[in-house]
């Protein structure tokens, strides 16, 4: 066997192994073939979550409509709920650690098929330091931004499970 034949066989074997395990690039979802068009409805159309969700939909070849149209599936999102819960305290009584919670819900409305619920709950721990208040405020904002991206990912995963 020649060197070219061996290389070709190794490459073919590697490709078949990767495709057999269900590998897909991050951020690509196997959405239903009927979900090629969608309208996203939210109380805040310009929120970071809605912008990220529309970006991910467009990345997955889903046409996002600016206005609702009949026969087009509509994703209704309720407002996001952000909260924090104290996990631990310093000896002097100041908060040392929080649990940041991010929740968003809604439903996918499909004409003649009903509504499919969408619910996302995310939690992250955050260690506070009163001596670095400005840095910790910026870190908290970055965590919330990261939670919004993760929520959009989970919404996309939930949309991938819907079939009608």
PDB file of C-alpha atoms in Angstrom:
ATOM      1  CA  UNK A   1       0.000   0.000   0.000  1.00  0.00           C
ATOM      2  CA  UNK A   2       1.179   3.445  -0.773  1.00  0.00           C
ATOM      3  CA  UNK A   3       1.495   6.287   1.679  1.00  0.00           C
ATOM      4  CA  UNK A   4      -1.372   8.151  -0.038  1.00  0.00           C
ATOM      5  CA  UNK A   5      -3.719   5.194   0.375  1.00  0.00           C
ATOM      6  CA  UNK A   6      -2.862   4.865   4.059  1.00  0.00           C
ATOM      7  CA  UNK A   7      -3.470   8.597   4.655  1.00  0.00           C
ATOM      8  CA  UNK A   8      -6.796   8.404   2.836  1.00  0.00           C
ATOM      9  CA  UNK A   9      -7.845   5.375   4.916  1.00  0.00           C
ATOM     10  CA  UNK A  10      -6.892   7.090   8.185  1.00  0.00           C
ATOM     11  CA  UNK A  11      -8.770  10.270   7.244  1.00  0.00           C
ATOM     12  CA  UNK A  12     -11.844   8.289   6.152  1.00  0.00           C
ATOM     13  CA  UNK A  13     -11.776   6.316   9.400  1.00  0.00           C
ATOM     14  CA  UNK A  14     -11.464   9.500  11.494  1.00  0.00           C
ATOM     15  CA  UNK A  15     -14.371  11.159   9.665  1.00  0.00           C
ATOM     16  CA  UNK A  16     -16.585   8.118  10.078  1.00  0.00           C
ATOM     17  CA  UNK A  17     -15.794   7.868  13.804  1.00  0.00           C
ATOM     18  CA  UNK A  18     -16.530  11.547  14.414  1.00  0.00           C
ATOM     19  CA  UNK A  19     -19.809  11.433  12.490  1.00  0.00           C
ATOM     20  CA  UNK A  20     -20.869   8.179  14.172  1.00  0.00           C
ATOM     21  CA  UNK A  21     -20.647   9.647  17.672  1.00  0.00           C
ATOM     22  CA  UNK A  22     -23.097  12.466  16.863  1.00  0.00           C
ATOM     23  CA  UNK A  23     -20.484  15.213  16.923  1.00  0.00           C
ATOM     24  CA  UNK A  24     -21.803  18.630  15.876  1.00  0.00           C
ATOM     25  CA  UNK A  25     -20.065  21.988  16.111  1.00  0.00           C
ATOM     26  CA  UNK A  26     -20.976  23.970  19.206  1.00  0.00           C
ATOM     27  CA  UNK A  27     -23.963  26.220  18.645  1.00  0.00           C
ATOM     28  CA  UNK A  28     -25.525  24.152  15.881  1.00  0.00           C
ATOM     29  CA  UNK A  29     -28.865  22.562  16.690  1.00  0.00           C
ATOM     30  CA  UNK A  30     -30.955  20.013  14.836  1.00  0.00           C
ATOM     31  CA  UNK A  31     -34.138  22.079  14.644  1.00  0.00           C
ATOM     32  CA  UNK A  32     -37.310  20.636  13.142  1.00  0.00           C
ATOM     33  CA  UNK A  33     -37.550  21.116   9.375  1.00  0.00           C
ATOM     34  CA  UNK A  34     -40.808  23.026   9.907  1.00  0.00           C
ATOM     35  CA  UNK A  35     -39.026  25.558  12.101  1.00  0.00           C
ATOM     36  CA  UNK A  36     -37.410  27.574   9.322  1.00  0.00           C
ATOM     37  CA  UNK A  37     -39.270  30.764  10.195  1.00  0.00           C
ATOM     38  CA  UNK A  38     -40.166  32.224  13.583  1.00  0.00           C
ATOM     39  CA  UNK A  39     -41.338  35.391  15.269  1.00  0.00           C
ATOM     40  CA  UNK A  40     -39.921  36.187  18.730  1.00  0.00           C
ATOM     41  CA  UNK A  41     -42.271  38.091  21.033  1.00  0.00           C
ATOM     42  CA  UNK A  42     -41.030  39.607  24.286  1.00  0.00           C
ATOM     43  CA  UNK A  43     -41.921  42.420  26.664  1.00  0.00           C
ATOM     44  CA  UNK A  44     -38.479  43.893  25.912  1.00  0.00           C
ATOM     45  CA  UNK A  45     -37.689  43.354  22.220  1.00  0.00           C
ATOM     46  CA  UNK A  46     -34.183  44.806  22.625  1.00  0.00           C
ATOM     47  CA  UNK A  47     -33.054  42.907  25.706  1.00  0.00           C
ATOM     48  CA  UNK A  48     -29.672  41.156  25.554  1.00  0.00           C
ATOM     49  CA  UNK A  49     -31.417  37.760  25.808  1.00  0.00           C
ATOM     50  CA  UNK A  50     -33.677  38.430  22.814  1.00  0.00           C
ATOM     51  CA  UNK A  51     -30.748  39.743  20.764  1.00  0.00           C
ATOM     52  CA  UNK A  52     -28.652  36.653  21.580  1.00  0.00           C
ATOM     53  CA  UNK A  53     -31.557  34.326  20.827  1.00  0.00           C
ATOM     54  CA  UNK A  54     -32.210  35.994  17.455  1.00  0.00           C
ATOM     55  CA  UNK A  55     -28.495  35.732  16.656  1.00  0.00           C
ATOM     56  CA  UNK A  56     -28.469  32.018  17.428  1.00  0.00           C
ATOM     57  CA  UNK A  57     -31.645  31.449  15.406  1.00  0.00           C
ATOM     58  CA  UNK A  58     -30.122  33.215  12.409  1.00  0.00           C
ATOM     59  CA  UNK A  59     -26.909  31.206  12.853  1.00  0.00           C
ATOM     60  CA  UNK A  60     -29.027  28.039  12.573  1.00  0.00           C
ATOM     61  CA  UNK A  61     -30.696  29.217   9.335  1.00  0.00           C
ATOM     62  CA  UNK A  62     -34.004  30.222  10.913  1.00  0.00           C
ATOM     63  CA  UNK A  63     -35.582  33.351   9.414  1.00  0.00           C
ATOM     64  CA  UNK A  64     -36.608  35.680  12.265  1.00  0.00           C
ATOM     65  CA  UNK A  65     -39.578  37.886  11.392  1.00  0.00           C
ATOM     66  CA  UNK A  66     -39.902  41.433  12.723  1.00  0.00           C
ATOM     67  CA  UNK A  67     -43.720  41.270  12.811  1.00  0.00           C
ATOM     68  CA  UNK A  68     -46.080  38.364  13.531  1.00  0.00           C
ATOM     69  CA  UNK A  69     -47.623  36.631  10.544  1.00  0.00           C
ATOM     70  CA  UNK A  70     -50.260  33.929  10.375  1.00  0.00           C
ATOM     71  CA  UNK A  71     -48.912  30.405  10.098  1.00  0.00           C
ATOM     72  CA  UNK A  72     -45.490  31.367  11.457  1.00  0.00           C
ATOM     73  CA  UNK A  73     -44.503  29.838  14.831  1.00  0.00           C
ATOM     74  CA  UNK A  74     -44.228  32.448  17.567  1.00  0.00           C
ATOM     75  CA  UNK A  75     -41.876  32.232  20.528  1.00  0.00           C
ATOM     76  CA  UNK A  76     -43.374  34.194  23.438  1.00  0.00           C
ATOM     77  CA  UNK A  77     -40.848  35.041  26.158  1.00  0.00           C
ATOM     78  CA  UNK A  78     -41.829  36.366  29.563  1.00  0.00           C
ATOM     79  CA  UNK A  79     -39.516  38.762  31.321  1.00  0.00           C
ATOM     80  CA  UNK A  80     -36.338  37.470  32.850  1.00  0.00           C
ATOM     81  CA  UNK A  81     -36.182  37.032  36.616  1.00  0.00           C
ATOM     82  CA  UNK A  82     -32.813  37.743  38.233  1.00  0.00           C
ATOM     83  CA  UNK A  83     -32.326  37.144  41.934  1.00  0.00           C
ATOM     84  CA  UNK A  84     -29.601  36.452  44.460  1.00  0.00           C
ATOM     85  CA  UNK A  85     -29.557  34.447  47.648  1.00  0.00           C
ATOM     86  CA  UNK A  86     -27.006  34.646  50.452  1.00  0.00           C
ATOM     87  CA  UNK A  87     -24.952  31.476  50.826  1.00  0.00           C
ATOM     88  CA  UNK A  88     -22.341  32.476  53.420  1.00  0.00           C
ATOM     89  CA  UNK A  89     -21.193  35.382  55.574  1.00  0.00           C
ATOM     90  CA  UNK A  90     -17.850  36.754  56.739  1.00  0.00           C
ATOM     91  CA  UNK A  91     -17.131  36.831  60.481  1.00  0.00           C
ATOM     92  CA  UNK A  92     -18.165  40.501  60.605  1.00  0.00           C
ATOM     93  CA  UNK A  93     -21.608  39.709  59.126  1.00  0.00           C
ATOM     94  CA  UNK A  94     -21.013  40.915  55.565  1.00  0.00           C
ATOM     95  CA  UNK A  95     -22.068  38.670  52.730  1.00  0.00           C
ATOM     96  CA  UNK A  96     -19.217  36.495  51.435  1.00  0.00           C
ATOM     97  CA  UNK A  97     -20.999  34.412  48.816  1.00  0.00           C
ATOM     98  CA  UNK A  98     -24.218  34.674  46.801  1.00  0.00           C
ATOM     99  CA  UNK A  99     -26.094  32.304  44.562  1.00  0.00           C
ATOM    100  CA  UNK A 100     -27.186  34.206  41.446  1.00  0.00           C
ATOM    101  CA  UNK A 101     -30.370  32.837  39.867  1.00  0.00           C
ATOM    102  CA  UNK A 102     -31.604  33.567  36.371  1.00  0.00           C
ATOM    103  CA  UNK A 103     -34.998  32.381  35.144  1.00  0.00           C
ATOM    104  CA  UNK A 104     -36.868  32.929  31.924  1.00  0.00           C
ATOM    105  CA  UNK A 105     -39.921  31.194  30.596  1.00  0.00           C
ATOM    106  CA  UNK A 106     -42.378  31.291  27.789  1.00  0.00           C
ATOM    107  CA  UNK A 107     -43.868  29.088  25.138  1.00  0.00           C
ATOM    108  CA  UNK A 108     -43.650  28.308  21.450  1.00  0.00           C
ATOM    109  CA  UNK A 109     -47.024  28.828  19.811  1.00  0.00           C
ATOM    110  CA  UNK A 110     -47.606  26.850  16.623  1.00  0.00           C
ATOM    111  CA  UNK A 111     -50.787  27.352  14.627  1.00  0.00           C
ATOM    112  CA  UNK A 112     -53.140  24.333  14.918  1.00  0.00           C
ATOM    113  CA  UNK A 113     -50.627  22.505  17.151  1.00  0.00           C
ATOM    114  CA  UNK A 114     -50.916  24.303  20.482  1.00  0.00           C
ATOM    115  CA  UNK A 115     -48.269  25.675  22.798  1.00  0.00           C
ATOM    116  CA  UNK A 116     -44.973  24.085  23.779  1.00  0.00           C
ATOM    117  CA  UNK A 117     -43.596  25.380  27.128  1.00  0.00           C
ATOM    118  CA  UNK A 118     -40.086  26.819  27.375  1.00  0.00           C
ATOM    119  CA  UNK A 119     -38.517  27.133  30.843  1.00  0.00           C
ATOM    120  CA  UNK A 120     -34.919  27.929  31.770  1.00  0.00           C
ATOM    121  CA  UNK A 121     -33.442  28.141  35.253  1.00  0.00           C
ATOM    122  CA  UNK A 122     -29.748  28.798  35.800  1.00  0.00           C
ATOM    123  CA  UNK A 123     -27.744  29.237  38.991  1.00  0.00           C
ATOM    124  CA  UNK A 124     -24.184  30.454  39.603  1.00  0.00           C
ATOM    125  CA  UNK A 125     -22.179  31.051  42.746  1.00  0.00           C
ATOM    126  CA  UNK A 126     -20.596  34.466  43.223  1.00  0.00           C
ATOM    127  CA  UNK A 127     -18.003  35.299  45.883  1.00  0.00           C
ATOM    128  CA  UNK A 128     -18.257  38.869  47.045  1.00  0.00           C
ATOM    129  CA  UNK A 129     -15.418  41.028  48.376  1.00  0.00           C
ATOM    130  CA  UNK A 130     -16.381  44.372  49.934  1.00  0.00           C
ATOM    131  CA  UNK A 131     -12.806  45.638  49.490  1.00  0.00           C
ATOM    132  CA  UNK A 132     -13.075  45.351  45.698  1.00  0.00           C
ATOM    133  CA  UNK A 133     -16.635  46.575  45.198  1.00  0.00           C
ATOM    134  CA  UNK A 134     -16.160  48.017  41.683  1.00  0.00           C
ATOM    135  CA  UNK A 135     -14.385  44.927  40.381  1.00  0.00           C
ATOM    136  CA  UNK A 136     -17.016  42.643  41.895  1.00  0.00           C
ATOM    137  CA  UNK A 137     -19.810  44.733  40.360  1.00  0.00           C
ATOM    138  CA  UNK A 138     -18.206  44.287  36.934  1.00  0.00           C
ATOM    139  CA  UNK A 139     -17.752  40.564  37.580  1.00  0.00           C
ATOM    140  CA  UNK A 140     -21.449  40.274  38.527  1.00  0.00           C
ATOM    141  CA  UNK A 141     -22.452  42.031  35.285  1.00  0.00           C
ATOM    142  CA  UNK A 142     -20.268  39.614  33.291  1.00  0.00           C
ATOM    143  CA  UNK A 143     -21.857  36.658  35.063  1.00  0.00           C
ATOM    144  CA  UNK A 144     -25.352  37.903  34.198  1.00  0.00           C
ATOM    145  CA  UNK A 145     -24.264  38.376  30.588  1.00  0.00           C
ATOM    146  CA  UNK A 146     -22.888  34.840  30.563  1.00  0.00           C
ATOM    147  CA  UNK A 147     -26.140  33.541  32.083  1.00  0.00           C
ATOM    148  CA  UNK A 148     -28.132  35.193  29.280  1.00  0.00           C
ATOM    149  CA  UNK A 149     -26.004  33.451  26.639  1.00  0.00           C
ATOM    150  CA  UNK A 150     -26.441  30.138  28.459  1.00  0.00           C
ATOM    151  CA  UNK A 151     -30.206  30.742  28.665  1.00  0.00           C
ATOM    152  CA  UNK A 152     -30.368  31.376  24.913  1.00  0.00           C
ATOM    153  CA  UNK A 153     -28.463  28.102  24.388  1.00  0.00           C
ATOM    154  CA  UNK A 154     -30.948  26.227  26.552  1.00  0.00           C
ATOM    155  CA  UNK A 155     -33.898  27.786  24.732  1.00  0.00           C
ATOM    156  CA  UNK A 156     -32.375  26.649  21.437  1.00  0.00           C
ATOM    157  CA  UNK A 157     -31.963  23.122  22.850  1.00  0.00           C
ATOM    158  CA  UNK A 158     -35.598  23.129  23.944  1.00  0.00           C
ATOM    159  CA  UNK A 159     -36.678  24.346  20.505  1.00  0.00           C
ATOM    160  CA  UNK A 160     -34.694  21.455  18.999  1.00  0.00           C
ATOM    161  CA  UNK A 161     -36.827  18.975  20.959  1.00  0.00           C
ATOM    162  CA  UNK A 162     -40.116  20.380  19.633  1.00  0.00           C
ATOM    163  CA  UNK A 163     -41.644  18.545  16.710  1.00  0.00           C
ATOM    164  CA  UNK A 164     -45.119  18.700  15.263  1.00  0.00           C
TER     165      UNK A 164
END
